[in-house]
CSV table of C-alpha atoms in Angstrom, one decimal:
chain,number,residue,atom,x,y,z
A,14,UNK,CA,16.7,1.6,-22.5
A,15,UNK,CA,15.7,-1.2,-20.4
A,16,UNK,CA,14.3,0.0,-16.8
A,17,UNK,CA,14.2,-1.9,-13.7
A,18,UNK,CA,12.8,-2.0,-10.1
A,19,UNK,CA,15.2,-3.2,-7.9
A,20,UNK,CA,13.0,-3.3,-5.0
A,21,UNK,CA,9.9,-2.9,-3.2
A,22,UNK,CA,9.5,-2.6,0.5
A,23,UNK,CA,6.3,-1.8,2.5
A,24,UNK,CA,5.5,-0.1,5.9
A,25,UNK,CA,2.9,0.3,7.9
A,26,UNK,CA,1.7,2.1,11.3
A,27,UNK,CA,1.5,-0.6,14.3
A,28,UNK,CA,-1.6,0.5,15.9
A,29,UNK,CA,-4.1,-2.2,14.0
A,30,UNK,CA,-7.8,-1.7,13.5
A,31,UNK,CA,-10.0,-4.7,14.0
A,32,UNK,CA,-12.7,-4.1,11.4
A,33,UNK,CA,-15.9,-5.5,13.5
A,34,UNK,CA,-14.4,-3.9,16.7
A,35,UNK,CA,-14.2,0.1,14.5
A,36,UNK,CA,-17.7,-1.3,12.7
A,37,UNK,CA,-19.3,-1.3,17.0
A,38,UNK,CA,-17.6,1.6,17.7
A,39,UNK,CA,-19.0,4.1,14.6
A,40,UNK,CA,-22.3,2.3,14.8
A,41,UNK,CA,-22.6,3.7,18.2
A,42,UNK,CA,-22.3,7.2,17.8
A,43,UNK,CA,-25.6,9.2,19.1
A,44,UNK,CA,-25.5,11.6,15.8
A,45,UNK,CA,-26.5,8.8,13.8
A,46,UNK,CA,-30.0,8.6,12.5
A,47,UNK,CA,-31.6,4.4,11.8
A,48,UNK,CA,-30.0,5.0,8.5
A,49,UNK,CA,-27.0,6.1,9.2
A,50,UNK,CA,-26.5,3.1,11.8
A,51,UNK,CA,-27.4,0.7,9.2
A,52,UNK,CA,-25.2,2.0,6.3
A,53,UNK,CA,-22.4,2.0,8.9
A,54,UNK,CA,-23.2,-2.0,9.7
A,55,UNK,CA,-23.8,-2.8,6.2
A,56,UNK,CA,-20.3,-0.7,4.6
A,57,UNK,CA,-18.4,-1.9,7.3
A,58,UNK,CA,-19.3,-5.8,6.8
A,59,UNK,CA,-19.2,-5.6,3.4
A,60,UNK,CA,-16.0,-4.2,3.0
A,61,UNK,CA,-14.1,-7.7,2.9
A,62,UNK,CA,-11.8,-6.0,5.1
A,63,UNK,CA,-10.9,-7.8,8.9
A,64,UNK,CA,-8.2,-5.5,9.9
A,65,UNK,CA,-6.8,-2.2,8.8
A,66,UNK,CA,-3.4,0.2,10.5
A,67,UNK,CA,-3.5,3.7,11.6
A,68,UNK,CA,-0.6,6.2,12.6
A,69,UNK,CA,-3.9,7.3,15.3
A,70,UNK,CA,-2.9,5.6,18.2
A,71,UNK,CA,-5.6,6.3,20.1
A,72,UNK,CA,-8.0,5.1,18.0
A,73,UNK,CA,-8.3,1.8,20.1
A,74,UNK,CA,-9.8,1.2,23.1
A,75,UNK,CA,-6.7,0.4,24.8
A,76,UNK,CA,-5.2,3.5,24.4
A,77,UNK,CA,-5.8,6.4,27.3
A,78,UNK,CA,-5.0,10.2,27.1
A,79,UNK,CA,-5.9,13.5,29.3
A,80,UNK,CA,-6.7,15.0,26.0
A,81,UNK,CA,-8.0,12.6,23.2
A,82,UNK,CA,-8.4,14.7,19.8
A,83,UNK,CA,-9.7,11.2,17.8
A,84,UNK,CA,-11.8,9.1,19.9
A,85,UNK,CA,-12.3,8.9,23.8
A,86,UNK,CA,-12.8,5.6,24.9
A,87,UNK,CA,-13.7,6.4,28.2
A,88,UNK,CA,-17.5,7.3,26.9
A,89,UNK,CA,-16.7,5.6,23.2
A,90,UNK,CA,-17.1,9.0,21.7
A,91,UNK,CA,-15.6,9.9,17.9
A,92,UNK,CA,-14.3,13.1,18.4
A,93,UNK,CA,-13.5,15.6,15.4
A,94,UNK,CA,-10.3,17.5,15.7
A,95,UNK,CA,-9.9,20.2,12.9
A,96,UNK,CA,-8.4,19.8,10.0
A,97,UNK,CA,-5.2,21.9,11.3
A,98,UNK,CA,-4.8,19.0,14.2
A,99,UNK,CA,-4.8,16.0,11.2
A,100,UNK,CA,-2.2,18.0,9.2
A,101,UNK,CA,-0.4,18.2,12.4
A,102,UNK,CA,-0.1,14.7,12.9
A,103,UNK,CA,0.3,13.8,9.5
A,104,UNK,CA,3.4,15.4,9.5
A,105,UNK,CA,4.9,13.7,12.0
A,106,UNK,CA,3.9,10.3,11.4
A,107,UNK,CA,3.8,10.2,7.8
A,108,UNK,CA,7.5,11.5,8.1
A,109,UNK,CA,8.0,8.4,9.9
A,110,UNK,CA,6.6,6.2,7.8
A,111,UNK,CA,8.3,7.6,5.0
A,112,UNK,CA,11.8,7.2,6.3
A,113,UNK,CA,10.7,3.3,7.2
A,114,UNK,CA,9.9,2.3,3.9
A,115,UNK,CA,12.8,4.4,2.1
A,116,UNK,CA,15.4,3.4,4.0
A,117,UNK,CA,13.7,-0.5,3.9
A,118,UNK,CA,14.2,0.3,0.0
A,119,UNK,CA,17.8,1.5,-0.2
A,120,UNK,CA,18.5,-1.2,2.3
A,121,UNK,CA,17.4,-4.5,0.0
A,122,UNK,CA,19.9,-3.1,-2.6
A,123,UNK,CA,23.0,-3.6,-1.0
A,124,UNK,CA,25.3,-3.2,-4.2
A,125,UNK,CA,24.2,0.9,-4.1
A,126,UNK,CA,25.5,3.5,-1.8
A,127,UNK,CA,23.0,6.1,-0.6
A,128,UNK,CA,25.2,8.8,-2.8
A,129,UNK,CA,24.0,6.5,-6.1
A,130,UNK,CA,20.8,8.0,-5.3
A,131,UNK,CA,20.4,10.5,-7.9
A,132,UNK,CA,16.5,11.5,-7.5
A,133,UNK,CA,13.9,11.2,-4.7
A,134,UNK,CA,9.9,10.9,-5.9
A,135,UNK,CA,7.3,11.0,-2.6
A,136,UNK,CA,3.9,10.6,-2.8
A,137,UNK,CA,1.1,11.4,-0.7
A,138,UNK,CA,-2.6,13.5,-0.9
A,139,UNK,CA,-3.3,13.1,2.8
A,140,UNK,CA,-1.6,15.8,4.0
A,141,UNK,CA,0.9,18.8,3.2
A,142,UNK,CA,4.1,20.0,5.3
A,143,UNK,CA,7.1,21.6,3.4
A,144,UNK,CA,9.9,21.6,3.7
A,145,UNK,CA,8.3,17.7,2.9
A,146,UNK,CA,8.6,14.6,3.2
A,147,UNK,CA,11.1,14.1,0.3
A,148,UNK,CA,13.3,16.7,2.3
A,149,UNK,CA,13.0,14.5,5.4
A,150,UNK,CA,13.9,11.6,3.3
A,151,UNK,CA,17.3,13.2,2.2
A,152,UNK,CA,18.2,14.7,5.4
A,153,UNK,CA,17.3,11.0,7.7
A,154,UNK,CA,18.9,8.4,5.3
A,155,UNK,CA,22.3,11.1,4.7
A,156,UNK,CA,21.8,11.5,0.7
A,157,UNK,CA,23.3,14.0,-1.8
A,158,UNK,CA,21.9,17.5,-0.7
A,159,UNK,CA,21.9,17.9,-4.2
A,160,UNK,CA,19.6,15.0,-5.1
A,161,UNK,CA,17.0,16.1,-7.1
A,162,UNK,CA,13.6,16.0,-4.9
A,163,UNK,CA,10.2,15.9,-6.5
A,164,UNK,CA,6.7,15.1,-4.4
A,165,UNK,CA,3.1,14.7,-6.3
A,166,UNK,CA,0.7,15.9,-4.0
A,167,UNK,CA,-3.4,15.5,-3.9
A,168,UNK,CA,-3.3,12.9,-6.8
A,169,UNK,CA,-5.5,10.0,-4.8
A,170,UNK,CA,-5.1,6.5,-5.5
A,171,UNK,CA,-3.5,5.9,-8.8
A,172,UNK,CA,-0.7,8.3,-8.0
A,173,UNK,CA,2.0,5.3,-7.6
A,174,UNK,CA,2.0,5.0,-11.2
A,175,UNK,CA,2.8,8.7,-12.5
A,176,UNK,CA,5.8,8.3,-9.6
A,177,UNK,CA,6.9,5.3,-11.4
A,178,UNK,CA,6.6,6.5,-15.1
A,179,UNK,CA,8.4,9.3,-13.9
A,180,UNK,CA,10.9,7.1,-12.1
A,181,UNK,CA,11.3,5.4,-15.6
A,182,UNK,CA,11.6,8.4,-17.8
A,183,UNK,CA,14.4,9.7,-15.3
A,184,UNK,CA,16.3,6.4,-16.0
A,185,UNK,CA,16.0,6.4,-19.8
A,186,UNK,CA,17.5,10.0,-19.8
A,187,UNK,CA,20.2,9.2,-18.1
A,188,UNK,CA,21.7,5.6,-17.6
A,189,UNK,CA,23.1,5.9,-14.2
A,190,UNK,CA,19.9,7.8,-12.1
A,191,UNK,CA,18.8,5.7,-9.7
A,192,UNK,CA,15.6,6.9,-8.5
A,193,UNK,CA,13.9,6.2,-5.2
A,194,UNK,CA,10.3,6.4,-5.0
A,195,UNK,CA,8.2,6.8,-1.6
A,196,UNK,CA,4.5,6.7,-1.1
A,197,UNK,CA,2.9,6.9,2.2
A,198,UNK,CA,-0.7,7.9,3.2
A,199,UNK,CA,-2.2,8.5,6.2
A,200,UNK,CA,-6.2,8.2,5.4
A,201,UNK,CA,-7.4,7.3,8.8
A,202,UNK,CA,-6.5,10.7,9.6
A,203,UNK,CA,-9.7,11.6,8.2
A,204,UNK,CA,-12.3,9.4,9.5
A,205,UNK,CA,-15.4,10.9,11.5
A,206,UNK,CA,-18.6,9.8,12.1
A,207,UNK,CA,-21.6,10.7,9.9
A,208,UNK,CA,-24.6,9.8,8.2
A,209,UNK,CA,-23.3,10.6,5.0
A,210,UNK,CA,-23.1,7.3,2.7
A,211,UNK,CA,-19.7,8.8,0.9
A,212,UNK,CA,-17.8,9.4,4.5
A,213,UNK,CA,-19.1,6.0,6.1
A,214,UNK,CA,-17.5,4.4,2.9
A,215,UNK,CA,-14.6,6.4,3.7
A,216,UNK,CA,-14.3,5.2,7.3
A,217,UNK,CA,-14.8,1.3,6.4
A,218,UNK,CA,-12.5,1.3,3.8
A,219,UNK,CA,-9.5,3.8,4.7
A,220,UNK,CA,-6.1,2.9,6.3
A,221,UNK,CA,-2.9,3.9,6.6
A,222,UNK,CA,0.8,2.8,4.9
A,223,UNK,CA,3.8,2.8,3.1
A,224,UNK,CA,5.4,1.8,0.4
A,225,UNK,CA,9.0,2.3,-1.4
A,226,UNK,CA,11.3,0.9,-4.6
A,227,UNK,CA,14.6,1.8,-6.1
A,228,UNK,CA,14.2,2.1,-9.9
A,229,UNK,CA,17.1,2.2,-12.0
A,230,UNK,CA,18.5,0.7,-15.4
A,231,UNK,CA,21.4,-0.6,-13.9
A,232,UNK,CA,21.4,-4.3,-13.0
A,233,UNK,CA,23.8,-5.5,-10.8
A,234,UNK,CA,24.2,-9.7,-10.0
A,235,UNK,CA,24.6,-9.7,-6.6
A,236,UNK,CA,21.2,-7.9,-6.1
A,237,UNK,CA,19.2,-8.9,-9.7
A,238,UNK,CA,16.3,-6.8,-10.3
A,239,UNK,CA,12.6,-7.3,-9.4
A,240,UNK,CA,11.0,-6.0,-12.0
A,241,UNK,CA,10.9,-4.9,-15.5
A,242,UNK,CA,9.1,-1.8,-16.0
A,243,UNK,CA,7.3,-2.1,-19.7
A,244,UNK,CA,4.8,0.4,-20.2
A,245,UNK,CA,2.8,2.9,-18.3
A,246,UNK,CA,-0.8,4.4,-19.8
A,247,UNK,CA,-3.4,6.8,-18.2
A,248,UNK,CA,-7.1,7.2,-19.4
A,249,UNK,CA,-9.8,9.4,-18.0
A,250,UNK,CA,-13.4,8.0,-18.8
A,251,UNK,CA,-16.2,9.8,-20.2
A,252,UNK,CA,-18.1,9.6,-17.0
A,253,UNK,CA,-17.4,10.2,-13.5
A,254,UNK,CA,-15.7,13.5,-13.0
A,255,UNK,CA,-18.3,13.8,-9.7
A,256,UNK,CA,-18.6,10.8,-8.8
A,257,UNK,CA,-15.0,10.0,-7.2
A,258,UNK,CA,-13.2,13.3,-5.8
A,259,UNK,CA,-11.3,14.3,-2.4
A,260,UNK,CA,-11.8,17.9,-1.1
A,261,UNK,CA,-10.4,19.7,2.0
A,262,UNK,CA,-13.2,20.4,4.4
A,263,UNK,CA,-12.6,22.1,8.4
A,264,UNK,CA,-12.4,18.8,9.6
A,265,UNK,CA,-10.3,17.1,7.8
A,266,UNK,CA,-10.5,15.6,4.1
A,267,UNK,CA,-14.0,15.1,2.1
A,268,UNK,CA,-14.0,11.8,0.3
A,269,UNK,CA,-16.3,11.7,-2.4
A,270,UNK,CA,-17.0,8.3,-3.8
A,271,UNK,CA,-20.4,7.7,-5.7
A,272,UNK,CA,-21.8,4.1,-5.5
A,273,UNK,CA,-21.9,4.4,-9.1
A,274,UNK,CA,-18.1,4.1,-9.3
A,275,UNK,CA,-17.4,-0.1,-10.0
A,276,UNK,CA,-20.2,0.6,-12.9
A,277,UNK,CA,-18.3,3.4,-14.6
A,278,UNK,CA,-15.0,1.0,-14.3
A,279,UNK,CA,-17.3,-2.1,-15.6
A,280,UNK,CA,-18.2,0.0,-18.7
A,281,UNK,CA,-14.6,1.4,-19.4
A,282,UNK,CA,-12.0,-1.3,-18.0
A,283,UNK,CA,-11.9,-3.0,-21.0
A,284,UNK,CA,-11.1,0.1,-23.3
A,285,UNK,CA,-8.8,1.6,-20.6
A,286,UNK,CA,-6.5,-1.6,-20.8
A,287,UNK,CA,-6.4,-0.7,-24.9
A,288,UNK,CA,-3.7,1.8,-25.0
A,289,UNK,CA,-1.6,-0.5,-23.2
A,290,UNK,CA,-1.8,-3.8,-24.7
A,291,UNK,CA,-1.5,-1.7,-28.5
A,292,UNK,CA,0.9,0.2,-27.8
A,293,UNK,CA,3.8,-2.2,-29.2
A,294,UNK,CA,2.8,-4.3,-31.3
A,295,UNK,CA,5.9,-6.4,-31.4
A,296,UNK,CA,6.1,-6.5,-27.7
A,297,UNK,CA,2.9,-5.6,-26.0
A,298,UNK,CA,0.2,-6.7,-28.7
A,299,UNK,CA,-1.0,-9.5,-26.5
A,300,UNK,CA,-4.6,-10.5,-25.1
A,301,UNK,CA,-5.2,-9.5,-21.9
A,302,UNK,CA,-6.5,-13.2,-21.3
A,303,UNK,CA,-3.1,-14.3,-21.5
A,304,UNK,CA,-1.7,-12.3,-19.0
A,305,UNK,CA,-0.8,-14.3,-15.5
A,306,UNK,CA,-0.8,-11.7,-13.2
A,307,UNK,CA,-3.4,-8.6,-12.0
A,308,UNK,CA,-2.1,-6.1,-9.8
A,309,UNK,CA,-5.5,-4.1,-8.9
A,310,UNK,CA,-5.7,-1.8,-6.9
A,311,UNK,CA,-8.3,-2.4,-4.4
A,312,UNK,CA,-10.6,0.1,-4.0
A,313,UNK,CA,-13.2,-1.8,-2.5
A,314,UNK,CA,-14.6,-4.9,-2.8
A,315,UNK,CA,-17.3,-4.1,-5.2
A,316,UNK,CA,-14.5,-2.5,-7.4
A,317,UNK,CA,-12.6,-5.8,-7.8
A,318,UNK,CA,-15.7,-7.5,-8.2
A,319,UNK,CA,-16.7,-6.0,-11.4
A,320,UNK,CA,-13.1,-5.8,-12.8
A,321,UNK,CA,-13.0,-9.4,-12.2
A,322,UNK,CA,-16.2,-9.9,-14.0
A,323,UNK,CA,-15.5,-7.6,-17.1
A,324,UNK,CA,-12.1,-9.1,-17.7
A,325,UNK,CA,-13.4,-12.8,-16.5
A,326,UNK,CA,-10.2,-12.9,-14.4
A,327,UNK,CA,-9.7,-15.8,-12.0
A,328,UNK,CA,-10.4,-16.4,-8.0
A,329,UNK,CA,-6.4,-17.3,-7.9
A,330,UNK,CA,-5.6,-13.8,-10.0
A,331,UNK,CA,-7.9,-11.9,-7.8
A,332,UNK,CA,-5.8,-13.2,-4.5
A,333,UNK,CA,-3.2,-10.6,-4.4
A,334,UNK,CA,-5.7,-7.5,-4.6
A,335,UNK,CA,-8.4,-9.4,-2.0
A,336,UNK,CA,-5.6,-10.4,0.3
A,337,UNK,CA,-4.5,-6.8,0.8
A,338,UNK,CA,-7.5,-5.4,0.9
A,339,UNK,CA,-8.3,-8.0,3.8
A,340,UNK,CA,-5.3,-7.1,5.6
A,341,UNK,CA,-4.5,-3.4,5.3
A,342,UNK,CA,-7.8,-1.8,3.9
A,343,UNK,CA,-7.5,0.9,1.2
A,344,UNK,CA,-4.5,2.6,1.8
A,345,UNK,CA,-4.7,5.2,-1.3
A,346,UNK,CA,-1.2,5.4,-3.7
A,347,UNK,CA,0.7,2.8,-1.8
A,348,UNK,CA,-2.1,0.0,-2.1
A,349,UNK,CA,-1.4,-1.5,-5.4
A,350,UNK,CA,2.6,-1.4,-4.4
A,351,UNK,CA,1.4,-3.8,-1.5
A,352,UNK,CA,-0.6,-5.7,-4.4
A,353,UNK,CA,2.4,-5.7,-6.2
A,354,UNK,CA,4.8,-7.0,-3.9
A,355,UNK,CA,2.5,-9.9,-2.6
A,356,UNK,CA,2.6,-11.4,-6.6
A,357,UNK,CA,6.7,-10.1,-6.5
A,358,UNK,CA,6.9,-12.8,-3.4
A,359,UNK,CA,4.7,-15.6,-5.4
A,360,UNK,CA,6.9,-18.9,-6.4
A,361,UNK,CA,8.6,-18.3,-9.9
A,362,UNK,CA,6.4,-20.3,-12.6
A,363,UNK,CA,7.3,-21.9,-16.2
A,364,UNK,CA,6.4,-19.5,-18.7
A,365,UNK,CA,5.6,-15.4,-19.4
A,366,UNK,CA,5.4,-14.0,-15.7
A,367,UNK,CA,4.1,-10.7,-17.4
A,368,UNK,CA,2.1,-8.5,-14.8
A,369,UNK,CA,-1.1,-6.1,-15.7
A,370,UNK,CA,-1.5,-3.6,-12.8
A,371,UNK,CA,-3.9,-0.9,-12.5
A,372,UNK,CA,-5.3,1.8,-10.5
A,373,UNK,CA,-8.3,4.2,-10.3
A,374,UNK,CA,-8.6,7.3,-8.8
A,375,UNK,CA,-10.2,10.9,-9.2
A,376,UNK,CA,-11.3,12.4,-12.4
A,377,UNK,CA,-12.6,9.2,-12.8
A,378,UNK,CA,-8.6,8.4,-13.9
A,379,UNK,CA,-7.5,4.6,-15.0
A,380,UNK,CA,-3.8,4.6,-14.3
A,381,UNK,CA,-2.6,1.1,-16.0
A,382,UNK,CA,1.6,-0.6,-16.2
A,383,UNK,CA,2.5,-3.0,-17.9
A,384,UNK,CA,5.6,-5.3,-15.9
A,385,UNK,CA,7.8,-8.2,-16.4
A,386,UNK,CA,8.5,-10.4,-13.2
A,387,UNK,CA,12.2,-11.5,-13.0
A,388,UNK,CA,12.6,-13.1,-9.7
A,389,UNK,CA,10.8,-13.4,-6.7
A,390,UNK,CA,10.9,-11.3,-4.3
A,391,UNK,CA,12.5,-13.0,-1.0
A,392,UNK,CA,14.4,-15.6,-2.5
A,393,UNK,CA,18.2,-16.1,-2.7
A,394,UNK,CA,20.3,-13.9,-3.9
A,395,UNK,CA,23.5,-15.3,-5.9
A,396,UNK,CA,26.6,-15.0,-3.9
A,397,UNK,CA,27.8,-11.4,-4.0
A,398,UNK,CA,31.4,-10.5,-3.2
A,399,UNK,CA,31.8,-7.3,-1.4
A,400,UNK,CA,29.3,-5.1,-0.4
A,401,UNK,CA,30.0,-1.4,-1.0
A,402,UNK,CA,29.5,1.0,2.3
A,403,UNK,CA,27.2,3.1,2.7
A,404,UNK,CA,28.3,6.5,4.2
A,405,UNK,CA,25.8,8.3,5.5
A,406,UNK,CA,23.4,5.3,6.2
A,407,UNK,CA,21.5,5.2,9.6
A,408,UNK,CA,19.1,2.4,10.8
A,409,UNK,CA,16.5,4.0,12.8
A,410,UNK,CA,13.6,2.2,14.1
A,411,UNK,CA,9.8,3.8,13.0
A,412,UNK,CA,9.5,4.7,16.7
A,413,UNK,CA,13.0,6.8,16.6
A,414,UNK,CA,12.3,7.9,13.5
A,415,UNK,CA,8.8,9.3,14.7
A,416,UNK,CA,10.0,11.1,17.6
A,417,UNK,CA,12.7,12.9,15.9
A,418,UNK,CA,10.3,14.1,13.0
């Protein structure tokens, strides 16, 4: 059974971090010691990162309230609301953000209704609300109420792929589901100041997004598919169980992310990849060399550095991952979906467009899939003839969507 994604559409907060402007801002806080001030220069410049989006509006210096929770500007104060406030406004905002990208999903298939939809998969491990975000999916966009519902909670960075394999093994039990799959993540919640190297990394890295795809095995002309989904894999390494965690703490999430982290992937990338390059020999039994396109996730800068180094991987195959990390920061599961869609919207080229994409995340956990490119995203469709309606579809703007969550 041949699975496809039909399309992958992106969302993010409009409130936009300017990296050296957040860098001046935590630099300044009184509770830092010399250290502290210098770890927050030297994480923040190094982070290849020049701007980054948050659902925290207030979180720039334009912004003015009677009651900041995140950050006065009027004294340029980080505040520290409790972790009871974040969840708050996680679940509101990431509601929002989850109905943009969804319906931005159903919408660039235009030959499915919304009652096609046969299964919803969300994704998230910055915050928790129920009834959740996939019942605010079905209840905005007007699905099935009986559409089966699933969310994977708490899983970190990688969890985009266990959402797709799942997506996958829903299609190849049953021809006609057509799954839609929504991760959104709201890290900037959790920013504070502190002179703790793991929650400075945290606060030059972190940002906020969405991303969502329709997954299927049905193809349709009018709207060909994306994507081929080939294989999915998933390998925990010997090492690293403490070094790369996320805990709940009063005020907000704990990230834990040991500096020893891009080693442990340098001395396990290689064998990580091997389960998925062996798995089918007739198909998949291929040299990793000779793969054109890297879909990493970008979990920092030095991350990508040493996976580019292991698997001597190109400048030009390293643009995708580098360009979003530059862009939107490290948005947790719906990062390498942005990675992804940025080589989805690259020109078509002569030969195998076969894509490697990969994702690490707590445990230490290598999350690795194995894709075929079959047209690029953005470019013209064939002429379709009519278009079926959609009952039950309503176009909401994020703003709309926001203030009804």
């Amino acid at each position: 059974m041949t699975v496809y994604l039909r399309s992958l559409e992106t969302a993010v907060p409009p409130t936009v971090l300017i990296q050296t402007e957040a860098r001046d801002v935590f630099a300044a806080q009184p509770g830092l010691t010399r250290l502290g001030s210098r770890l927050v220069t030297t994480c923040f410049d190094s982070a290849a990162i020049e701007t980054r989006h948050t659902a925290v509006e207030e979180m720039t210096m334009a912004f003015r309230s009677d009651d900041p929770q995140f950050f006065d500007p009027a004294t340029g104060l980080l505040l520290n609301p409790s972790t009871k406030v974040r969840n708050g406004i996680f679940a509101e905002q990431a509601t929002a953000l989850f109905i943009e990208a969804a319906q931005a999903a159903v919408a660039a298939c235009p030959d499915l209704t919304l009652l096609d939809i046969t299964h919803v998969i969300t994704v998230s491990c910055t915050g928790f609300f129920n009834p959740g975000p996939d019942y605010k999916i079905v209840r905005a966009l007007g699905l099935d109420p009986a559409v089966q519902r699933y969310h994977l909670g708490f899983m970190g960075c990688y969890a985009a792929f266990p959402a797709l394999r799942a997506a996958k093994s829903f299609c190849e039990a049953d021809p006609q589901a057509v799954v839609l799959v929504v991760c959104a993540e709201l890290c900037s919640l959790h920013v504070r100041t502190s002179n703790d190297p793991d929650t400075i990394m945290g606060s030059a890295l972190f940002a906020d997004g969405a991303a969502a795809a329709i997954v299927t095995a049905q193809n349709a002309p009018e709207s060909p598919a994306l994507l081929r989904l080939d294989h999915f894999e998933t390998v925990l390494t010997p090492v690293g169980e403490e070094s790369m965690a996320w805990n709940i703490g009063d005020h907000g999430f704990e990230m834990v992310l040991g500096n020893y982290v891009p080693h442990i992937i340098d001395d396990h990338i290689i064998g990580a990849l091997e389960p998925l390059l062996s798995r089918d020999q007739s198909l998949l039994g291929l040299p990793y060399r000779d793969i054109r396109h890297w879909a990493i996730h970008p979990g920092g800068r030095s991350i990508l550095d040493k996976v580019q180094s292991r698997l001597e991987l190109s400048d030009e195959q390293l643009v995708p991952a580098r360009e979003t990390l530059r862009r939107f920061g490290n948005m947790s599961s719906a990062t390498v979906l942005f990675v992804l869609k940025h080589i989805l919207e690259l020109p078509a080229e002569d030969g195998d467009d076969r894509i490697c994409s990969m994702a690490f995340g707590p445990g230490l956990t290598v999350e690795t899939g194995l894709f075929t490119k079959l047209r690029q995203a953005g470019a013209p469709l064939p002429p379709a003839g009519q278009s079926q309606a959609r009952p039950g579809y309503r176009s909401q703007a994020w703003a709309s969507a926001a203030s009804r969550a």
